[in-house]
Each structure stands twice: as structure tokens, then as C-alpha cells.
CSV table of C-alpha atoms in Angstrom, one decimal:
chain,number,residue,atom,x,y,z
A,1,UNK,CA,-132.1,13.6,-20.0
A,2,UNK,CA,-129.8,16.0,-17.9
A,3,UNK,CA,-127.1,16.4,-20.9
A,4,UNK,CA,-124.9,14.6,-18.6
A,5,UNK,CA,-123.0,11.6,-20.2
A,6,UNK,CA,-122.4,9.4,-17.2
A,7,UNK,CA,-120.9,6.7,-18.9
A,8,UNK,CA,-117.6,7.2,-19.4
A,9,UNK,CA,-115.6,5.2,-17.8
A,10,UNK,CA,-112.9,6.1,-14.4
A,11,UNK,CA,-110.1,5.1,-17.1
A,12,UNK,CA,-111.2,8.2,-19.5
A,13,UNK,CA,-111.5,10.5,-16.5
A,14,UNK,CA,-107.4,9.7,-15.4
A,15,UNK,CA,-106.4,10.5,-19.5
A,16,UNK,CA,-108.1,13.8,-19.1
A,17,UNK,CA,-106.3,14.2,-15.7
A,18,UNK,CA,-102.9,13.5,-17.4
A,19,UNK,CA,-103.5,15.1,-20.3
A,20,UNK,CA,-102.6,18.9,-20.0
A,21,UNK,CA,-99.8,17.7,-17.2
A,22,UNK,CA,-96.7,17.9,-19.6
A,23,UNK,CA,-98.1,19.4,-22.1
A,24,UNK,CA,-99.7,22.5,-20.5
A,25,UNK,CA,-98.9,25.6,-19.0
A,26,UNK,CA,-94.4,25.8,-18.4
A,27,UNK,CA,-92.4,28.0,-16.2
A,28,UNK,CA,-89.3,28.9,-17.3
A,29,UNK,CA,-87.3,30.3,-14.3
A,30,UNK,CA,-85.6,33.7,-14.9
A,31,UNK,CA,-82.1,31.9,-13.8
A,32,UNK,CA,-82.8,29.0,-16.3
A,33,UNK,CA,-82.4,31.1,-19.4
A,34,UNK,CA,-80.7,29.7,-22.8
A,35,UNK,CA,-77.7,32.1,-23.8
A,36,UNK,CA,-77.2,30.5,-27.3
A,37,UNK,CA,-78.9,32.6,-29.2
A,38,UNK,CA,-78.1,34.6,-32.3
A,39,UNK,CA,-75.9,37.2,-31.2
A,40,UNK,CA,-75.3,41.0,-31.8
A,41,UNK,CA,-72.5,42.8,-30.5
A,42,UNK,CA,-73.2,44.9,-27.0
A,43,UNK,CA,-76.5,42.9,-26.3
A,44,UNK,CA,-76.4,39.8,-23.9
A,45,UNK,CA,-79.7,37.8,-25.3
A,46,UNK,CA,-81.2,34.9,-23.6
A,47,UNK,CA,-84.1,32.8,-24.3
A,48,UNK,CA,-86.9,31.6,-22.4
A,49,UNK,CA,-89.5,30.7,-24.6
A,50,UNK,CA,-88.6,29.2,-28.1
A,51,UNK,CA,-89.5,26.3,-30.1
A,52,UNK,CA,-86.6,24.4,-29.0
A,53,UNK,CA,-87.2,24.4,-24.8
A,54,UNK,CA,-91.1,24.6,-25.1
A,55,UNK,CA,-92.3,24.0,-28.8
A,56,UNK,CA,-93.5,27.3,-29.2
A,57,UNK,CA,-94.6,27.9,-32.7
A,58,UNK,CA,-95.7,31.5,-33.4
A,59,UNK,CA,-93.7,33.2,-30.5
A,60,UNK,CA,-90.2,34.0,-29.1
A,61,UNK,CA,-89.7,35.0,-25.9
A,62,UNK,CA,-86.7,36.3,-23.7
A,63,UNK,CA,-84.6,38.7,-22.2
A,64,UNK,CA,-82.2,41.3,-23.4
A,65,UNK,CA,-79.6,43.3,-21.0
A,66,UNK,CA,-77.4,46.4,-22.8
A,67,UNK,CA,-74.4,47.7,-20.7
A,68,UNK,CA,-74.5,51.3,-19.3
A,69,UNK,CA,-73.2,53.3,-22.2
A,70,UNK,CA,-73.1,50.8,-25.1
A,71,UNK,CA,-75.0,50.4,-28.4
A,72,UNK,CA,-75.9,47.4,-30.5
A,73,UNK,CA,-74.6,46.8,-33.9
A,74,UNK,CA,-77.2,47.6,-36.3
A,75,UNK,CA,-79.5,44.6,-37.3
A,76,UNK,CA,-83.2,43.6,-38.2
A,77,UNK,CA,-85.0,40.4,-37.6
A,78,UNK,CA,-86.0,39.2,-40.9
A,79,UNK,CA,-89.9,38.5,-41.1
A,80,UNK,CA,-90.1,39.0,-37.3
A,81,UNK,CA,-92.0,41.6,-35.5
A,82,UNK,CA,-90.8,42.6,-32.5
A,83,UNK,CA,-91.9,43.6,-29.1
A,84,UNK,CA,-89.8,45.3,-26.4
A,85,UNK,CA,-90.7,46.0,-22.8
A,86,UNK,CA,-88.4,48.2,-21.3
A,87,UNK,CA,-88.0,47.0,-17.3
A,88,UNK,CA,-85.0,49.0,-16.1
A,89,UNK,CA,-83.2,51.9,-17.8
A,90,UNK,CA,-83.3,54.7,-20.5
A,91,UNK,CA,-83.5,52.7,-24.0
A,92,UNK,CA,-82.8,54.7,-27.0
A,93,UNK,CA,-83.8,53.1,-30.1
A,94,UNK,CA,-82.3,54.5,-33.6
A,95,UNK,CA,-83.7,52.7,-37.1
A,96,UNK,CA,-83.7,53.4,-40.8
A,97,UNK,CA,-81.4,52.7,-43.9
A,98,UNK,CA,-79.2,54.7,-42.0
A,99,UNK,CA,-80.1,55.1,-38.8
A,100,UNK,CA,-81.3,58.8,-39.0
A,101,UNK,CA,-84.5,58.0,-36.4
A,102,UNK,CA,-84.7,57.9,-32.7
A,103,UNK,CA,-86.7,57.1,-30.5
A,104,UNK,CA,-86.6,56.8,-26.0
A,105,UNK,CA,-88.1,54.7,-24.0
A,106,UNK,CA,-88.3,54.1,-20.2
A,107,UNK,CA,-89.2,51.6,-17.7
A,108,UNK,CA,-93.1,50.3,-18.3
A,109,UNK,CA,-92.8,51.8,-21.9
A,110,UNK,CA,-93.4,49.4,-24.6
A,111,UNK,CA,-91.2,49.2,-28.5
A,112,UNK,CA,-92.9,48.1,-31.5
A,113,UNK,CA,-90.5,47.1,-34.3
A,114,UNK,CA,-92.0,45.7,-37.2
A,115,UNK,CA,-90.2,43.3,-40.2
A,116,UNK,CA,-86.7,43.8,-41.8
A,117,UNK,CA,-86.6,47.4,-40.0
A,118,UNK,CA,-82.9,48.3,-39.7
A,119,UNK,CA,-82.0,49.4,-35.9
A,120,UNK,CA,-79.7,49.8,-33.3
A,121,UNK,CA,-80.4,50.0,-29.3
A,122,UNK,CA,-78.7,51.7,-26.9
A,123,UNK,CA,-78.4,52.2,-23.6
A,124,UNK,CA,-78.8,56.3,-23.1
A,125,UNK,CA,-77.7,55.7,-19.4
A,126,UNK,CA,-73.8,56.4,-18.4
A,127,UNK,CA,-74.3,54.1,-15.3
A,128,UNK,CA,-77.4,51.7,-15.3
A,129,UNK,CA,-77.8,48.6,-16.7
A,130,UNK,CA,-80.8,48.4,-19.6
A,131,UNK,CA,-83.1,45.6,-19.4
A,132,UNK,CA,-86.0,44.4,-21.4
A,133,UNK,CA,-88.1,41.5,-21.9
A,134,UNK,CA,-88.2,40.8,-25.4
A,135,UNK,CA,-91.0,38.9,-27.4
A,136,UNK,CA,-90.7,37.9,-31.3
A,137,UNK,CA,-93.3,36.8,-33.5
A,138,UNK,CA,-92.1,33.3,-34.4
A,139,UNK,CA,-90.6,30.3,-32.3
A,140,UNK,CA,-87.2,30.7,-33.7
A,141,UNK,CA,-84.6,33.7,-33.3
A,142,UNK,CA,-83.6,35.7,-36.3
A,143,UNK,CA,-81.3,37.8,-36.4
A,144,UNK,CA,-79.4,39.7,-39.0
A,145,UNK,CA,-76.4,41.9,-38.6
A,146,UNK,CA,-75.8,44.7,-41.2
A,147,UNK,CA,-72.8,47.1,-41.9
A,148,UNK,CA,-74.5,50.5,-41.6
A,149,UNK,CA,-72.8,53.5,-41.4
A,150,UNK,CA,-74.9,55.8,-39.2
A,151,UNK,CA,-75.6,59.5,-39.8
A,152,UNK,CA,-74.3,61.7,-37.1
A,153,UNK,CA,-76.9,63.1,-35.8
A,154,UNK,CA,-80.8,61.3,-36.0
A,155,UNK,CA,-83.8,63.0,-36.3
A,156,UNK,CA,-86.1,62.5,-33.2
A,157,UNK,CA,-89.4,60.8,-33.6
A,158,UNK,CA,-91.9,61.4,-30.8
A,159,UNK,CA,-94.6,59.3,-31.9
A,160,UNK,CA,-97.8,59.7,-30.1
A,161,UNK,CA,-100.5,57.5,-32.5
A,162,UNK,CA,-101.5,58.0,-36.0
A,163,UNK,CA,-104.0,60.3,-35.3
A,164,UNK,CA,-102.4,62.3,-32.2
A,165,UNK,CA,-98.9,63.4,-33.8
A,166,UNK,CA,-96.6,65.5,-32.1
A,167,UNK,CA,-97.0,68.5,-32.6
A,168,UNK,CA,-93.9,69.7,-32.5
A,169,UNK,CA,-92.9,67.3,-35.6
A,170,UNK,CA,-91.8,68.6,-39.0
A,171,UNK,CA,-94.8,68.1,-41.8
């Protein structure tokens, strides 16, 4: 006995063949991306992986571009967490009941923000685009827009890790 099965026959060997083809790995082309998706006001959003174009069940995936100078309205995403990857630009992220934290992030530099979290991002460059892939913990796209009236001027958060905080940071 080898632990070989030999006796399948040809006709089994084709279903395996066939069987990952259109249901297996996709590529979603950067210029293929899907535009209608909830929208908030200064942020161009566009999917590429969702439940609708690939069945995606526990993840949202996509791209997010912020014009030099301009800010988001102030939203959260529901039950989402979210995950932004900064690829060009100077992201400034500002989050709370009113908006009193911020936060900067660069190219390479990665933005956790977890459920129902209020925020706003903005593009802390005068004269370069901001651009981030964004990925969301559930096949559909939530968004909510609120009517927050922001404080004037946020505290900055320099978060290091729980255990490494910056030292400079008020107790």
C-alpha cells in the first residue's frame, strides 16, 4: 500500500482542474475600480474588493484619494474596523466626539481605526494629492456621516504602543 489512491478516474482529475478556475484567486485592475460607493464629502472612494464584484464576505477593499488641502466630513463606519495604508502624501487623521485628537501619517505608515470611532482625514499637504489603500472588515461599505462641530485646536496623539508611550504625552 503506497497511500496512493490510483483509482480515480481522468473525469475527477478535469473537476479538480476546473475547480479553483473561476472561483479562485481575482485581479481587480487598479483602472477597473467601482466609484459607487458610500460617499463623504472631500474623499473620492472606490472599490476593488467587496461582496458585490468578488463575494467577499469578511473584507472590504479599495482606494481612497483626498485633494491637496481638503478634509473629510466627519464620519465612522458603523461596526467596521478600519485599515489605512498611506501610499502618497501627509495624512492627518483627527477623531473623537469632537474631534479634539490628531494624529500624522506618511507614505508606508499604516491607520488603525477601530468601530463607530468619529473621524475626519485630511490632507496636511497644500499641493500633493493623498492616497491610500483602504481595507474594511466586512464585504460591504459602511459609512456614516455625522454633524460634528470640531474644537479648534486638537490635541496631538503620538502613539508609539501601549507599552512605549511618548514621552512627551500629558499623564
Amino acid at each position: 500500500m503506497t497511500g496512493h489512491d490510483h483509482s480515480h478516474s481522468h473525469h475527477d482529475h478535469d473537476h479538480d482542474h476546473d475547480r479553483w478556475k473561476h472561483d479562485g484567486v481575482r485581479v481587480i485592475p487598479g483602472n477597473q475600480l467601482d466609484t459607487n460607493v458610500p460617499s463623504t464629502a472631500g474623499m473620492d472612494r472606490a472599490a476593488a474588493i467587496n461582496f458585490a464584484r468578488v463575494g467577499a464576505q469578511k473584507l472590504w477593499a479599495g482606494t481612497v484619494s483626498i485633494k491637496p488641502d481638503a478634509k473629510t466630513g466627519a464620519h465612522h463606519h458603523g461596526h467596521l474596523e478600519s485599515v489605512i495604508y498611506v501610499v502618497k502624501g501627509k495624512a492627518r487623521m483627527r477623531w473623537g466626539e469632537s474631534l479634539q485628537f490628531t494624529a500624522e501619517a506618511g507614505p508606508g505608515d499604516f491607520i488603525f481605526v477601530p468601530p463607530y470611532v468619529p473621524h475626519q482625514e485630511i490632507n496636511a499637504s497644500p499641493d500633493e494629492v493623498l492616497e491610500c489603500v483602504l481595507v474594511r472588515s466586512d464585504g460591504e461599505a459602511v459609512a456614516i456621516n455625522l454633524d460634528i462641530e470640531p474644537v479648534e485646536k486638537p490635541e496631538t496623539v503620538l502613539w508609539i504602543d501601549p507599552v512605549h508611550r511618548d514621552p512627551n504625552e500629558k499623564k
